[in-house]
């Protein structure tokens, strides 16, 4: 399994009646297959995981497995409040042929979810999961901050292989990299900090923005690897505003509308997530238009090179 | 429907294999039927709602309906992240003959769950629910604080009839009472503030502590109603420490062990909730022993009265 | 020294040129002398302590000492960031004949102000202060929450005699009362929770609202002591809204305008505190008019009693 | 005035009797004059500003002005709670020949310090200050987060020329850069994020770490400017751990001990800041030894180059 590069945190398409639109989903995946994305995260926060029934999750997982091109790494979002149900979902994902699972921490009973309780949770999941486990740090949604030391302790478990760090705290990501070593994979969850994180040792990113801008995010990663930091820096600047607007402020609804702008199927979010206002739609449309124009200018000038 | 007095926020008993122990649950309810409790909340935070599958919830709801004595008000905890699933659960509860539903706010996508988004959520649920809706304020778990003004706006909806206010903020409860009027029922969720809240106009409480100490919590409420505030004050002092220790610090596992101390079936919590350490068990046992001794001394002296 | 009942947290009057208006201050104190207030807190948060120079503080302390009637307890707000400067201020207050000092915790270096560091701070101040020390819990301004256990540890120091608990958390106040015993004085800092706090064992209150409504706050305290809880409850309801509006939402500027409404000198706050908008002024005026009308109706009906 | 590159946030040396050790301070500055530091910030958070009297501040400012080499930019930390006192300090700094002032937001009355109130504060200060004003974002101490949009609004004021952004949030720094343009100078306050921030357009840093490691922090900045991003990345990795340990976890006491390790005078912090434990001292000593060893190995290998 290749756990580096850019992973798209895929959205879940809904039809006009609110049900899961499986065919639209498969069409999206077919297109993503032709990009340089390293793989897909199925049913994370961007995938509106908490708004789906277990049965819907299973159908989406199966559809992704079926549609994903060979070589694309498949990661299943399995973290729910119950330890047993998290394990059950990890086993299901393994059965379907997934490569790894991603588990956010249980967080409803915040004051009881001490570092010790969460360590036991992750150890139970990692012991029982037939496929490797990736930790998921997203304190803005869970209210549970991770420390680098706590992550490093869990990183010693042979079946815990990485972390998706979505707090946006670049220092934390750098600390995790330096305490956990290179075999433990730190993937950042925020496109706004992709370039600096890669520079400080992150292995890649799991990005909502990669749903609407897969090529440019992949290009940033490739530029860093090939040492072209100036190019990476220019591209990072280019996605700063879209990243903040689309994935940061507007959530799944924003990502979906940006996908609609560039030919993927986005569609509406599921309530209680609100549909975008027309002002929000317009902002996204101009942000996307600006990025696409800059990218095209680029490739034209590249094409002119002898 | 009687929406005042003390409601027990019932726990969910699990057997040694981790599955729901329905017979134990029914036995508990039979005993609660003989107390002065106004009714039961089925599947709230104390009931480990977020650790149960939908099927387990349905079976527990049916069992409660079957076991509850006539006259006991039955309230179903229905709030989940998805608006549609919350409504589906409210309809199911209504079908089973429940009196009202209690809905915590969706909270995973915190930055997107603006007051406006949450208002739409609650209006959708209240429009669709065949039985009255009770709001649920529990910011220590959800990260979503309610303001009295926001509650007052929702209180105008004819199918939103009350609130369970579990933040422990007595001023907030008092503000809600004064802004929403007497027909809107404010039930507090914290035994530690029961007496002052009743004095400031709360209609009652939905209490985890009522699972292990139903009589004394009911007695506080009765004493306030009959104007015996000195008695209420003494009793409130008596439950202060157990309330803090059992329901506050130790959560469902604490409540369950306290139930075991007085002959109800408590049993273990479901992971990732941790079982109690033996030191924690001992603290609960002595807190419970102290309250029971004080209560018995009381009734003996009462019995000696001519 | 009498450390129970209602203390006014006095405001600092400023003239039109922004300087301290000492004569206005003395006039206010002369009027407060004729009320049932137990004493005055000089230079706390309501007194805009952090906006005054050390020299202004000294002049105000001297003026209060000179103007206060015999029998009124005088408490000096001395807590600043530096331990040595806090002690110097405590010594100055003692020299001037103050009865006790009130010290908020140093809080600028929040992550370094551990419970241990703060314990050392308070022990140093209490060891060096010639007069008794009162702790000051106001996490909404300092970001430093106190726990009841931590307070109880400090309460064993012979020169630490009480706490002003301004968080508004009634359970915390009750826990402090029950862990620290009756000789340690718990004074609450929020008029909105005065009645319930007194019922649960608080010795009184240090209230901004007592600057504009001294009589009614004293009356609540007296009613609780004489066992007339119904009267206390009615009066508490009466001040709920003014308390929230004036002291809670609008801070020193609100308290000052409410003082202006009833014949005390309030005047403007010092920048960066904003002057009130006219809408805010009008709200305060009507809240005050309502309370005064209710109080007058009361005393008229009392006067008619044979 | 040159407002780019690395500025040391100077510490305030205290003697064994707790008083300001002016000679030690001047000695430190003489040594810093021989480094590539762009200038000095006098009396910021690292300088224990809130623990100094106004008179001590004035003496330190004068000493720095006297000792600083020509060409070193001098920035005075002037932000206190009162608007008028902040302005008075800015005027004093201007009189002494300082180049700019740095003002943290007033924050004690948090709920009243709305974006509007803070905007008025900064406009008043900028209107009245004879020298340019730099905003100061340090929410971990003040509890006041700045948004990029709010900063951009203030950046239009002709006398507000930059910001010290110390939250460590690299995305925020990048947003400020992109919204405020290049003439507005964004200086980051955290060495841990120096390299990525420079890459995303920051003009430099105001760093506590520059007190003990001036050369390496300057070298990172120079490497980025000259396009040697690989070198910058290696050096950034090298300071990651010291930065976190010394400036992050241990505050002024940590910085001072690290200064003692390399021949500057650090000395003790002023209470309530705690002196370091011997374990903390040892950690700092080994972190510093490691960095110095790596730097020497570097320069040796550089010296061996033909």
XYZ file of C-alpha atoms in Angstrom, chain C residues 44-52 81-84 104 106-114 116-117 120-121 136 138-143 248-252 270-274, chain D residues 44-52 81-84 104 106-114 116-117 120-121 136 138-143 248-252 270-274:
88
model
C -12.032 45.446 41.267
C -13.123 44.630 37.699
C -16.168 46.926 38.017
C -13.836 49.686 39.221
C -11.921 49.463 35.929
C -8.842 48.411 37.910
C -6.769 47.558 34.864
C -7.315 51.006 33.376
C -5.960 52.928 36.384
C 0.358 40.179 37.365
C 3.460 40.616 39.510
C 3.605 38.899 42.897
C 5.754 41.639 44.389
C -7.507 37.979 41.088
C -2.163 36.544 37.452
C -3.261 35.261 34.070
C -1.357 36.820 31.178
C 1.031 33.869 30.858
C -1.922 31.479 30.904
C -0.131 28.245 29.949
C 2.462 28.899 32.672
C -0.073 29.785 35.364
C -0.544 26.175 36.448
C 0.954 24.958 41.316
C 2.226 28.380 40.149
C 2.605 29.733 45.172
C 1.386 33.177 44.145
C -11.060 35.985 43.211
C -13.480 35.301 37.412
C -12.590 32.938 34.562
C -14.608 34.900 31.983
C -11.960 37.638 32.250
C -8.849 35.727 33.341
C -9.269 32.461 31.478
C -23.526 41.063 32.496
C -23.769 42.347 28.957
C -22.724 45.972 29.283
C -19.999 45.873 31.949
C -18.810 48.985 33.808
C -12.475 54.860 30.301
C -11.477 53.763 26.756
C -11.096 51.198 25.284
C -14.393 50.484 27.079
C -17.031 51.927 24.776
C 6.922 42.358 24.824
C 5.608 39.138 26.338
C 9.109 37.634 26.423
C 10.320 40.786 28.178
C 7.863 40.104 31.020
C 6.115 43.379 30.150
C 3.183 42.813 32.481
C 5.519 42.302 35.462
C 7.299 45.651 35.090
C -5.316 47.846 28.812
C -5.917 51.610 28.770
C -6.011 53.415 25.433
C -4.610 56.610 26.923
C -1.214 43.820 21.957
C -6.591 45.177 25.540
C -8.195 41.934 26.655
C -9.163 41.914 30.328
C -12.802 42.786 29.603
C -12.941 40.031 26.976
C -16.677 39.990 26.296
C -16.620 43.769 25.798
C -13.565 43.766 23.539
C -15.570 43.223 20.376
C -15.486 47.082 16.842
C -14.093 48.123 20.244
C -11.427 51.880 17.771
C -8.586 51.153 20.173
C 0.069 42.029 17.924
C -1.254 36.438 20.578
C -4.567 34.735 21.405
C -2.949 32.128 23.643
C -2.288 34.925 26.149
C -5.013 37.439 25.378
C -7.907 35.161 24.474
C 6.792 27.293 23.806
C 6.566 25.217 26.949
C 8.800 27.085 29.362
C 8.203 30.735 28.486
C 10.544 33.545 29.590
C 10.087 37.480 38.037
C 7.409 35.729 40.165
C 4.733 34.484 39.702
C 6.701 32.980 36.807
C 8.371 29.937 38.305
